[in-house]
Amino acid sequence: MAQSEQNTGFLTPQRAVKSGRMKEALVEKKLLVTPGEELGDASEVKAGKGAYLAPHRNTVYASLNGLASFVPPPLDSPDQRHTVEVSGHKAYGAVPEPGSVVIARVTKVMARTASADIMCVGPKSVREKFTGIIRQQDVRATEIDKVDMHSSFRPALTYLLAKLSLGDARAYYLSTAKNELGVVSAESTAGATMVPVSWTEMQCPLTGQTEQRKVAKVGS
Amino acid sequence: MEYVNPEGIREDGRRPLEMRHLHAEIGTVARADGSAVFEMGNTKVIAAVYGPREVQNRSQQLNDQALVRCEYTMPNFSTGDRMRKPKGDRRSTEISLVIRQTMEACILTHLMPRSQIDIFVQVLSADGGTRSACINAATLALADAGIPMRDLVTSCSAGYLNSTPLLDLSYFEDSAGGPDVTVGILPKLDKVTLLQMDARLPIDIFENVVQLATEGCKAVANYIHEVLLENTKQLEYRRGL
């Protein structure tokens, strides 16, 4: 079959199986799939991201539209099957998962809580923001009843790393009660990005003023 | 009233087992996460998908899966006589529910708990088979948005007039008052997710008509498959691979 210059070497599972080049196409990431296409038998491959295992049929199918590829198994695992993944061009936006570390932007600071918009879950950004709440007792690990919310966070373009938990009906709960969690980037009243000085203070490079925040210990 | 003339030609010049011309485009609504336009003959619908995003009405939030919402509207200009109410009337509410149930059966909702997926389908031009066109457009829009699905969902209608099973009824044929069977399937997994019928049919003819509609669904599935593959190839080409 003649292939135009633009579509060099992309195969669909039908053509690949016919010409016996299924495995080769998967390894080279040239297999184009749409949702519902068969990617392999459950005894030979595992379902990774973008693929799923049908419960009754023992076959792995694609669930996204894109290119399928093989991921080799880690050398020491007992299960030596390859993992099949499908990567589309638009991955659906991340959904907050309890226990994950998120990047959130502080929107409101009140007497005992602060509310923040969750922008990224892990390394992936969300399409539309989710709301989270940081309670007074979740700001830090020690002396939790003596926390002053206004000395820990300010709404001005403040980004923080926090750990997510399910929360109540209204919002997710965020916790910064660890050394490596807290404010990572904040803007001072003068408008410059502040530099962290200690775990409670950040300094503005323009005016030299220090402002109080619960700072995250990032990096080695 | 003659819907199939003695030579076996229908009112719009098609043969009984012939589908109308299909045309689809992906990514037409830039603001949406996924969108598509689907045409079956003169019926043209546009679908836009938003999600997964935070559930707006917290009381409806599901802890273990995503909430799927669907809204079907027909603007005033979509039909021959100007429509009075674009949405909220009984027919639109019923079709919204039907599309929602059909799509919910195929989206892997357990991967996106406590979130919401919105599917908005709007009929731009109605000439029979709007329900099927909406399901096909919604499938394309969901695939464009990258939302994981078990399989593509395709749909087609079929009827029985002048003792002949007819595939893909137009509005003229649909308004004859004869049976109108709409079938929605998962083509690769070979499963039926939607089966609706108006009027009545003897059971053996019913089987024929459903079989015919299923064949139509498979033809739509081939077309949608080609459209998605072509779209991916174009994106890969632009990426420079």
CSV table of C-alpha atoms in Angstrom, one decimal:
chain,number,residue,atom,x,y,z
A,1,MET,CA,0.0,0.0,0.0
A,2,ALA,CA,1.5,3.3,-1.0
A,3,GLN,CA,1.8,5.8,1.8
A,4,SER,CA,1.9,9.5,1.3
A,5,GLU,CA,4.8,11.5,2.6
A,6,GLN,CA,2.8,13.0,5.4
A,7,ASN,CA,1.6,9.7,6.9
A,8,THR,CA,4.9,7.9,7.1
A,9,GLY,CA,4.5,4.5,8.7
A,10,PHE,CA,1.3,5.0,10.8
A,11,LEU,CA,-0.6,1.8,11.1
A,12,THR,CA,-4.0,0.8,12.3
A,13,PRO,CA,-4.4,-2.4,14.3
A,14,GLN,CA,-6.2,-4.1,11.4
A,15,ARG,CA,-3.4,-3.5,9.0
A,16,ALA,CA,-0.8,-4.3,11.6
A,17,VAL,CA,-2.2,-7.6,12.5
A,18,LYS,CA,-2.6,-8.5,8.8
A,19,SER,CA,1.0,-7.8,8.0
A,20,GLY,CA,2.2,-9.3,11.2
A,21,ARG,CA,3.8,-6.1,12.4
A,22,MET,CA,1.6,-5.5,15.5
A,23,LYS,CA,4.4,-5.8,18.0
A,24,GLU,CA,6.8,-3.8,15.9
A,25,ALA,CA,4.3,-1.0,15.5
A,26,LEU,CA,3.7,-0.9,19.2
A,27,VAL,CA,7.4,-0.7,20.0
A,28,GLU,CA,8.0,2.1,17.5
A,29,LYS,CA,4.8,4.0,18.6
A,30,LYS,CA,3.3,4.0,15.2
A,31,LEU,CA,0.0,2.3,15.9
A,32,LEU,CA,-3.0,4.6,15.6
A,33,VAL,CA,-6.0,3.5,17.7
A,34,THR,CA,-9.5,4.7,18.5
A,35,PRO,CA,-11.5,3.8,21.6
A,36,GLY,CA,-12.5,0.1,21.6
A,37,GLU,CA,-9.7,-1.3,19.4
A,38,GLU,CA,-8.0,-4.5,20.6
A,39,LEU,CA,-4.5,-4.1,21.7
A,40,GLY,CA,-3.6,-7.6,22.8
A,41,ASP,CA,-4.5,-10.5,25.0
A,42,ALA,CA,-4.5,-10.1,28.8
A,43,SER,CA,-1.9,-13.0,29.0
A,44,GLU,CA,0.6,-11.0,27.0
A,45,VAL,CA,0.1,-7.4,27.9
A,46,LYS,CA,-1.1,-5.3,30.8
A,47,ALA,CA,-3.4,-2.3,30.5
A,48,GLY,CA,-1.7,1.0,31.1
A,49,LYS,CA,-2.8,4.6,30.8
A,50,GLY,CA,-5.3,5.0,28.0
A,51,ALA,CA,-6.2,1.3,27.8
A,52,TYR,CA,-8.4,-1.0,29.9
A,53,LEU,CA,-9.0,-4.6,30.5
A,54,ALA,CA,-12.4,-5.9,29.6
A,55,PRO,CA,-13.6,-8.0,32.6
A,56,HIS,CA,-15.1,-11.0,30.7
A,57,ARG,CA,-13.1,-11.2,27.6
A,58,ASN,CA,-9.5,-11.2,28.8
A,59,THR,CA,-8.5,-8.7,26.2
A,60,VAL,CA,-6.9,-5.2,26.5
A,61,TYR,CA,-8.7,-2.5,24.6
A,62,ALA,CA,-7.8,1.1,23.9
A,63,SER,CA,-9.9,3.8,25.7
A,64,LEU,CA,-8.4,6.9,24.1
A,65,ASN,CA,-7.8,8.1,20.5
A,66,GLY,CA,-4.1,8.3,19.7
A,67,LEU,CA,-0.9,6.4,19.4
A,68,ALA,CA,-0.4,3.1,21.2
A,69,SER,CA,3.0,2.1,22.6
A,70,PHE,CA,4.7,-0.5,24.6
A,71,VAL,CA,6.3,0.1,28.0
A,72,PRO,CA,8.7,-2.6,29.1
A,73,PRO,CA,8.2,-4.0,32.5
A,74,PRO,CA,10.6,-3.2,35.4
A,75,LEU,CA,13.3,-5.9,35.4
A,76,ASP,CA,12.7,-7.1,38.9
A,77,SER,CA,8.9,-7.4,38.9
A,78,PRO,CA,7.5,-10.9,38.9
A,79,ASP,CA,5.0,-10.0,36.1
A,80,GLN,CA,7.0,-9.6,33.0
A,81,ARG,CA,4.2,-8.5,30.7
A,82,HIS,CA,4.7,-5.3,28.7
A,83,THR,CA,2.3,-2.5,29.5
A,84,VAL,CA,0.4,-1.0,26.6
A,85,GLU,CA,-0.3,2.7,26.8
A,86,VAL,CA,-2.3,5.0,24.5
A,87,SER,CA,-1.3,8.7,24.5
A,88,GLY,CA,-3.8,11.1,22.9
A,89,HIS,CA,-3.2,14.7,22.0
A,90,LYS,CA,-5.6,16.0,24.5
A,91,ALA,CA,-5.4,14.2,27.8
A,92,TYR,CA,-8.4,14.9,29.9
A,93,GLY,CA,-7.7,17.3,32.7
A,94,ALA,CA,-6.4,15.9,36.0
A,95,VAL,CA,-8.9,15.2,38.8
A,96,PRO,CA,-7.8,15.7,42.4
A,97,GLU,CA,-6.9,12.5,44.2
A,98,PRO,CA,-6.7,12.2,48.0
A,99,GLY,CA,-3.1,12.0,49.2
A,100,SER,CA,-1.7,13.7,46.2
A,101,VAL,CA,0.4,16.9,46.4
A,102,VAL,CA,-1.2,19.8,44.6
A,103,ILE,CA,-0.3,23.3,43.6
A,104,ALA,CA,-3.0,25.7,44.8
A,105,ARG,CA,-3.4,29.5,44.6
A,106,VAL,CA,-4.6,31.2,47.8
A,107,THR,CA,-7.8,33.2,47.2
A,108,LYS,CA,-9.2,34.2,50.6
A,109,VAL,CA,-7.7,34.3,54.1
A,110,MET,CA,-10.1,34.3,57.0
A,111,ALA,CA,-9.7,33.9,60.8
A,112,ARG,CA,-9.5,30.1,60.9
A,113,THR,CA,-9.5,29.0,57.3
A,114,ALA,CA,-8.0,30.0,54.0
A,115,SER,CA,-9.5,29.0,50.7
A,116,ALA,CA,-7.4,28.2,47.6
A,117,ASP,CA,-8.0,27.2,44.0
A,118,ILE,CA,-6.3,23.9,43.1
A,119,MET,CA,-4.4,24.5,39.8
A,120,CYS,CA,-2.2,21.4,39.4
A,121,VAL,CA,-2.6,17.8,40.7
A,122,GLY,CA,0.9,16.4,40.9
A,123,PRO,CA,2.7,17.4,37.7
A,124,LYS,CA,-0.5,17.8,35.6
A,125,SER,CA,-2.6,21.0,35.5
A,126,VAL,CA,-6.3,20.9,35.7
A,127,ARG,CA,-8.6,22.2,33.0
A,128,GLU,CA,-10.8,24.1,35.4
A,129,LYS,CA,-9.9,24.9,38.9
A,130,PHE,CA,-11.2,23.0,42.0
A,131,THR,CA,-11.7,24.6,45.4
A,132,GLY,CA,-9.9,23.6,48.5
A,133,ILE,CA,-9.8,24.8,52.1
A,134,ILE,CA,-6.9,25.0,54.5
A,135,ARG,CA,-8.0,24.8,58.1
A,136,GLN,CA,-6.1,26.3,61.0
A,137,GLN,CA,-5.1,22.9,62.3
A,138,ASP,CA,-3.7,21.8,59.0
A,139,VAL,CA,-1.3,24.6,58.4
A,140,ARG,CA,1.7,23.2,60.4
A,141,ALA,CA,2.5,20.1,62.4
A,142,THR,CA,3.5,21.8,65.7
A,143,GLU,CA,1.5,24.2,68.0
A,144,ILE,CA,-1.5,23.9,65.7
A,145,ASP,CA,-3.8,26.0,67.9
A,146,LYS,CA,-1.5,29.0,68.0
A,147,VAL,CA,-1.5,29.4,64.2
A,148,ASP,CA,-2.3,32.9,62.9
A,149,MET,CA,-3.8,32.5,59.4
A,150,HIS,CA,-2.7,35.9,58.3
A,151,SER,CA,0.9,35.3,59.2
A,152,SER,CA,0.9,32.0,57.2
A,153,PHE,CA,-0.8,33.0,53.9
A,154,ARG,CA,-1.8,36.1,52.0
A,155,PRO,CA,-4.0,36.1,49.0
A,156,ALA,CA,-1.6,38.1,46.8
A,157,LEU,CA,-0.5,35.7,44.0
A,158,THR,CA,0.5,33.1,46.5
A,159,TYR,CA,1.1,29.5,45.3
A,160,LEU,CA,1.5,26.7,47.7
A,161,LEU,CA,2.2,23.0,47.7
A,162,ALA,CA,-0.3,21.1,49.8
A,163,LYS,CA,-1.5,17.6,50.4
A,164,LEU,CA,-5.1,16.9,49.4
A,165,SER,CA,-7.7,14.9,51.3
A,166,LEU,CA,-11.4,14.4,50.5
A,167,GLY,CA,-12.8,17.0,52.7
A,168,ASP,CA,-16.5,17.7,53.2
A,169,ALA,CA,-19.4,18.4,50.9
A,170,ARG,CA,-18.2,21.9,50.1
A,171,ALA,CA,-14.5,21.7,49.3
A,172,TYR,CA,-11.4,19.5,49.4
A,173,TYR,CA,-9.2,19.9,52.5
A,174,LEU,CA,-5.6,20.9,51.9
A,175,SER,CA,-2.8,20.4,54.4
A,176,THR,CA,0.6,22.1,54.6
A,177,ALA,CA,1.7,20.4,57.8
A,178,LYS,CA,5.1,19.2,56.5
A,179,ASN,CA,8.4,20.9,56.0
A,180,GLU,CA,8.3,20.5,52.2
A,181,LEU,CA,4.7,21.9,52.0
A,182,GLY,CA,3.7,25.5,52.1
A,183,VAL,CA,4.1,28.7,50.2
A,184,VAL,CA,6.5,28.3,47.2
A,185,SER,CA,6.0,31.6,45.5
A,186,ALA,CA,4.4,34.8,46.7
A,187,GLU,CA,4.2,38.4,45.7
A,188,SER,CA,5.0,41.2,48.2
A,189,THR,CA,3.0,44.3,48.7
A,190,ALA,CA,5.4,46.1,46.5
A,191,GLY,CA,4.7,43.7,43.7
A,192,ALA,CA,7.9,41.7,43.4
A,193,THR,CA,8.3,38.0,43.8
A,194,MET,CA,9.7,37.3,47.3
A,195,VAL,CA,12.7,35.3,48.3
A,196,PRO,CA,12.3,32.8,51.2
A,197,VAL,CA,14.5,33.6,54.2
A,198,SER,CA,13.3,31.0,56.8
A,199,TRP,CA,10.4,28.7,57.2
A,200,THR,CA,8.3,31.6,58.5
A,201,GLU,CA,9.6,34.6,56.5
A,202,MET,CA,10.0,35.8,52.9
A,203,GLN,CA,11.8,38.9,51.8
A,204,CYS,CA,10.9,41.3,49.0
A,205,PRO,CA,14.0,42.0,46.8
A,206,LEU,CA,12.8,45.5,46.0
A,207,THR,CA,12.0,47.0,49.4
A,208,GLY,CA,13.9,44.6,51.7
A,209,GLN,CA,10.8,44.1,53.8
A,210,THR,CA,10.2,40.7,55.2
A,211,GLU,CA,6.7,39.3,55.3
A,212,GLN,CA,5.5,36.3,57.2
A,213,ARG,CA,4.4,33.2,55.4
A,214,LYS,CA,4.5,29.4,56.1
A,215,VAL,CA,7.3,28.6,53.6
A,216,ALA,CA,7.9,25.3,52.0
A,217,LYS,CA,11.4,23.8,52.1
A,218,VAL,CA,12.0,23.0,48.5
A,219,GLY,CA,15.1,21.5,47.0
A,220,SER,CA,18.1,19.9,48.6
B,1,MET,CA,-49.0,7.8,0.4
B,2,GLU,CA,-46.0,6.4,-1.5
B,3,TYR,CA,-42.7,6.5,0.3
B,4,VAL,CA,-41.0,3.9,-1.9
B,5,ASN,CA,-42.0,4.1,-5.6
B,6,PRO,CA,-42.4,1.0,-7.7
B,7,GLU,CA,-38.8,1.2,-8.9
B,8,GLY,CA,-37.7,1.1,-5.3
B,9,ILE,CA,-36.5,4.7,-5.0
B,10,ARG,CA,-37.4,6.8,-2.0
B,11,GLU,CA,-38.6,10.4,-1.9
B,12,ASP,CA,-35.1,11.8,-1.7
B,13,GLY,CA,-33.7,9.5,-4.4
B,14,ARG,CA,-32.1,6.9,-2.2
B,15,ARG,CA,-32.5,3.2,-2.2
B,16,PRO,CA,-34.1,1.5,0.8
B,17,LEU,CA,-30.8,0.3,2.2
B,18,GLU,CA,-28.8,3.4,1.5
B,19,MET,CA,-27.7,5.8,4.2
B,20,ARG,CA,-27.5,9.6,3.8
B,21,HIS,CA,-24.2,11.3,3.2
B,22,LEU,CA,-22.0,11.5,6.4
B,23,HIS,CA,-19.7,14.4,7.2
B,24,ALA,CA,-17.9,15.1,10.5
B,25,GLU,CA,-15.5,17.7,11.8
B,26,ILE,CA,-13.6,17.7,15.1
B,27,GLY,CA,-12.5,20.6,17.2
B,28,THR,CA,-15.0,23.2,16.0
B,29,VAL,CA,-15.7,24.9,19.4
B,30,ALA,CA,-12.4,26.2,20.5
B,31,ARG,CA,-13.5,27.0,24.1
B,32,ALA,CA,-14.7,23.5,24.8
B,33,ASP,CA,-12.5,20.6,25.9
B,34,GLY,CA,-13.8,18.6,23.0
B,35,SER,CA,-16.2,19.3,20.2
B,36,ALA,CA,-17.5,18.0,16.9
B,37,VAL,CA,-20.0,18.7,14.1
B,38,PHE,CA,-21.8,15.7,12.6
B,39,GLU,CA,-24.0,15.7,9.5
B,40,MET,CA,-26.3,12.9,8.3
B,41,GLY,CA,-27.8,14.3,5.0
B,42,ASN,CA,-29.5,17.5,5.9
B,43,THR,CA,-29.4,16.9,9.7
B,44,LYS,CA,-26.6,18.8,11.2
B,45,VAL,CA,-25.7,18.8,14.9
B,46,ILE,CA,-22.9,20.3,17.0
B,47,ALA,CA,-21.6,18.7,20.2
B,48,ALA,CA,-19.4,20.3,22.9
B,49,VAL,CA,-17.9,18.5,25.8
B,50,TYR,CA,-16.6,20.1,29.0
B,51,GLY,CA,-14.8,18.1,31.7
B,52,PRO,CA,-13.9,16.4,33.8
B,53,ARG,CA,-14.3,19.4,36.0
B,54,GLU,CA,-15.5,20.2,39.5
B,55,VAL,CA,-19.1,19.3,40.2
B,56,GLN,CA,-21.1,22.5,40.3
B,57,ASN,CA,-23.9,21.1,42.4
B,58,ARG,CA,-22.2,19.4,45.3
B,59,SER,CA,-25.3,17.4,46.4
B,60,GLN,CA,-25.1,15.5,43.1
B,61,GLN,CA,-21.5,14.6,43.5
B,62,LEU,CA,-20.7,10.9,43.2
B,63,ASN,CA,-17.8,9.6,45.2
B,64,ASP,CA,-16.7,6.8,43.1
B,65,GLN,CA,-17.4,8.0,39.5
B,66,ALA,CA,-17.8,11.0,37.3
B,67,LEU,CA,-21.2,12.6,36.9
B,68,VAL,CA,-22.3,12.8,33.3
B,69,ARG,CA,-24.8,15.5,32.3
B,70,CYS,CA,-26.2,16.1,28.9
B,71,GLU,CA,-28.4,18.8,27.3
B,72,TYR,CA,-30.1,18.5,24.0
B,73,THR,CA,-31.4,21.7,22.4
B,74,MET,CA,-33.0,22.6,19.1
B,75,PRO,CA,-32.8,26.3,18.4
B,76,ASN,CA,-35.7,28.0,16.7
B,77,PHE,CA,-34.1,28.0,13.2
B,78,SER,CA,-33.4,24.2,13.2
B,79,THR,CA,-36.8,23.1,11.9
B,80,GLY,CA,-39.0,24.0,9.0
B,81,ASP,CA,-41.5,25.9,11.1
B,82,ARG,CA,-39.9,28.1,13.7
B,83,MET,CA,-39.9,26.2,17.0
B,84,ARG,CA,-41.5,27.7,20.0
B,85,LYS,CA,-39.3,26.4,22.9
B,86,PRO,CA,-35.7,25.5,22.2
B,87,LYS,CA,-35.3,23.4,25.3
B,88,GLY,CA,-37.2,22.3,28.3
B,89,ASP,CA,-40.0,20.7,26.4
B,90,ARG,CA,-40.8,17.1,26.9
B,91,ARG,CA,-39.2,15.8,23.7
B,92,SER,CA,-35.9,17.6,24.4
B,93,THR,CA,-35.8,16.4,28.0
B,94,GLU,CA,-36.4,12.8,26.9
B,95,ILE,CA,-33.7,12.9,24.3
B,96,SER,CA,-31.3,14.5,26.7
B,97,LEU,CA,-31.9,11.6,29.1
B,98,VAL,CA,-31.5,9.0,26.3
B,99,ILE,CA,-28.2,10.5,25.1
B,100,ARG,CA,-26.9,10.8,28.7
B,101,GLN,CA,-27.6,7.2,29.4
B,102,THR,CA,-26.1,6.0,26.2
B,103,MET,CA,-22.8,7.9,26.7
B,104,GLU,CA,-22.6,7.1,30.4
B,105,ALA,CA,-22.6,3.4,29.6
B,106,CYS,CA,-19.4,3.8,27.6
B,107,ILE,CA,-17.4,6.4,29.4
B,108,LEU,CA,-15.0,4.9,32.0
B,109,THR,CA,-16.5,7.1,34.8
B,110,HIS,CA,-14.7,5.3,37.6
B,111,LEU,CA,-11.4,6.9,36.5
B,112,MET,CA,-12.6,10.4,37.3
B,113,PRO,CA,-14.4,10.3,40.7
B,114,ARG,CA,-16.1,13.4,42.2
B,115,SER,CA,-16.0,15.2,38.9
B,116,GLN,CA,-18.5,16.2,36.2
B,117,ILE,CA,-18.6,15.8,32.4
B,118,ASP,CA,-21.0,18.0,30.5
B,119,ILE,CA,-22.1,17.1,27.0
B,120,PHE,CA,-24.1,19.8,25.1
B,121,VAL,CA,-25.6,18.9,21.8
B,122,GLN,CA,-27.4,21.4,19.6
B,123,VAL,CA,-29.3,20.6,16.4
B,124,LEU,CA,-28.5,23.2,13.8
B,125,SER,CA,-30.6,21.7,11.1
B,126,ALA,CA,-33.2,19.0,11.7
B,127,ASP,CA,-34.2,16.5,9.0
B,128,GLY,CA,-34.9,13.3,10.8
B,129,GLY,CA,-32.5,11.2,12.8
B,130,THR,CA,-31.4,14.0,15.1
B,131,ARG,CA,-31.1,11.6,18.1
B,132,SER,CA,-28.6,9.4,16.2
B,133,ALA,CA,-26.7,12.4,14.8
B,134,CYS,CA,-26.4,13.8,18.4
B,135,ILE,CA,-25.0,10.5,19.7
B,136,ASN,CA,-22.5,10.3,16.9
B,137,ALA,CA,-21.4,13.9,17.4
B,138,ALA,CA,-21.1,13.3,21.2
B,139,THR,CA,-18.9,10.3,20.6
B,140,LEU,CA,-16.6,12.4,18.4
B,141,ALA,CA,-16.5,15.2,20.9
B,142,LEU,CA,-15.7,12.9,23.8
B,143,ALA,CA,-12.9,11.3,21.8
B,144,ASP,CA,-11.6,14.8,20.9
B,145,ALA,CA,-11.6,15.7,24.6
B,146,GLY,CA,-9.5,12.7,25.5
B,147,ILE,CA,-12.1,11.3,27.9
B,148,PRO,CA,-11.5,7.5,28.2
B,149,MET,CA,-14.3,5.4,26.7
B,150,ARG,CA,-14.9,1.7,26.4
B,151,ASP,CA,-15.6,2.0,22.7
B,152,LEU,CA,-17.1,4.5,20.2
B,153,VAL,CA,-20.9,4.7,20.4
B,154,THR,CA,-22.6,5.0,17.0
B,155,SER,CA,-26.3,5.3,16.3
B,156,CYS,CA,-28.6,5.0,13.3
B,157,SER,CA,-32.3,4.8,12.7
B,158,ALA,CA,-34.4,2.6,10.5
B,159,GLY,CA,-38.1,2.3,9.7
B,160,TYR,CA,-40.6,0.2,7.8
B,161,LEU,CA,-42.9,1.9,5.2
B,162,ASN,CA,-44.7,0.4,2.2
B,163,SER,CA,-43.6,-3.0,3.4
B,164,THR,CA,-40.0,-2.1,2.9
B,165,PRO,CA,-37.3,-1.7,5.7
B,166,LEU,CA,-35.8,1.7,5.2
B,167,LEU,CA,-32.4,2.8,6.5
B,168,ASP,CA,-31.8,6.3,8.0
B,169,LEU,CA,-35.2,7.9,7.8
B,170,SER,CA,-35.5,11.6,6.8
B,171,TYR,CA,-38.0,13.9,8.4
B,172,PHE,CA,-40.5,13.3,5.6
B,173,GLU,CA,-40.4,9.5,6.1
B,174,ASP,CA,-40.4,9.9,9.9
B,175,SER,CA,-43.5,12.0,9.9
B,176,ALA,CA,-45.4,9.3,8.0
B,177,GLY,CA,-46.3,7.8,11.4
B,178,GLY,CA,-44.7,4.4,10.7
B,179,PRO,CA,-42.3,2.6,13.0
B,180,ASP,CA,-39.0,4.3,13.7
B,181,VAL,CA,-36.3,2.2,15.3
B,182,THR,CA,-33.2,3.9,16.7
B,183,VAL,CA,-30.3,1.7,17.6
B,184,GLY,CA,-27.0,2.7,19.4
B,185,ILE,CA,-24.2,0.2,19.5
B,186,LEU,CA,-20.6,-0.2,20.7
B,187,PRO,CA,-19.2,-1.5,17.3
B,188,LYS,CA,-16.0,-3.2,18.3
B,189,LEU,CA,-17.4,-4.8,21.4
B,190,ASP,CA,-20.6,-5.6,19.5
B,191,LYS,CA,-23.0,-4.5,22.2
B,192,VAL,CA,-26.2,-2.6,22.0
B,193,THR,CA,-26.6,0.4,24.3
B,194,LEU,CA,-29.7,2.0,22.9
B,195,LEU,CA,-32.8,0.6,21.4
B,196,GLN,CA,-35.9,2.7,20.9
B,197,MET,CA,-39.0,2.4,18.8
B,198,ASP,CA,-42.1,4.4,18.0
B,199,ALA,CA,-45.3,2.7,16.8
B,200,ARG,CA,-45.5,-1.1,16.4
B,201,LEU,CA,-44.0,-3.8,14.4
B,202,PRO,CA,-44.5,-7.6,14.2
B,203,ILE,CA,-41.6,-9.3,15.9
B,204,ASP,CA,-40.0,-10.9,12.8
B,205,ILE,CA,-40.0,-7.6,10.8
B,206,PHE,CA,-38.7,-5.9,14.0
B,207,GLU,CA,-35.7,-8.2,13.9
B,208,ASN,CA,-35.0,-7.3,10.3
B,209,VAL,CA,-35.3,-3.6,10.9
B,210,VAL,CA,-33.1,-3.7,14.0
B,211,GLN,CA,-30.5,-5.7,12.0
B,212,LEU,CA,-30.6,-3.0,9.3
B,213,ALA,CA,-30.2,-0.2,11.8
B,214,THR,CA,-27.2,-2.1,13.3
B,215,GLU,CA,-25.6,-2.3,9.9
B,216,GLY,CA,-26.1,1.4,9.5
B,217,CYS,CA,-24.4,1.9,12.9
B,218,LYS,CA,-21.4,-0.1,11.8
B,219,ALA,CA,-21.1,2.0,8.6
B,220,VAL,CA,-21.2,5.2,10.8
B,221,ALA,CA,-18.6,3.6,13.0
B,222,ASN,CA,-16.2,3.0,10.1
B,223,TYR,CA,-16.6,6.6,9.1
B,224,ILE,CA,-16.0,8.0,12.6
B,225,HIS,CA,-13.0,5.7,12.9
B,226,GLU,CA,-11.5,7.2,9.7
B,227,VAL,CA,-12.2,10.7,10.9
B,228,LEU,CA,-10.5,10.2,14.2
B,229,LEU,CA,-7.5,8.5,12.6
B,230,GLU,CA,-7.1,11.3,10.1
B,231,ASN,CA,-7.3,13.8,12.9
B,232,THR,CA,-4.5,12.1,14.8
B,233,LYS,CA,-2.4,11.8,11.7
B,234,GLN,CA,-2.8,15.5,11.0
B,235,LEU,CA,-1.9,16.4,14.6
B,236,GLU,CA,1.2,14.2,14.5
B,237,TYR,CA,2.2,15.7,11.2
B,238,ARG,CA,2.0,19.2,12.6
B,239,ARG,CA,4.0,18.1,15.6
B,240,GLY,CA,6.7,17.2,13.1
B,241,LEU,CA,6.9,13.4,13.4
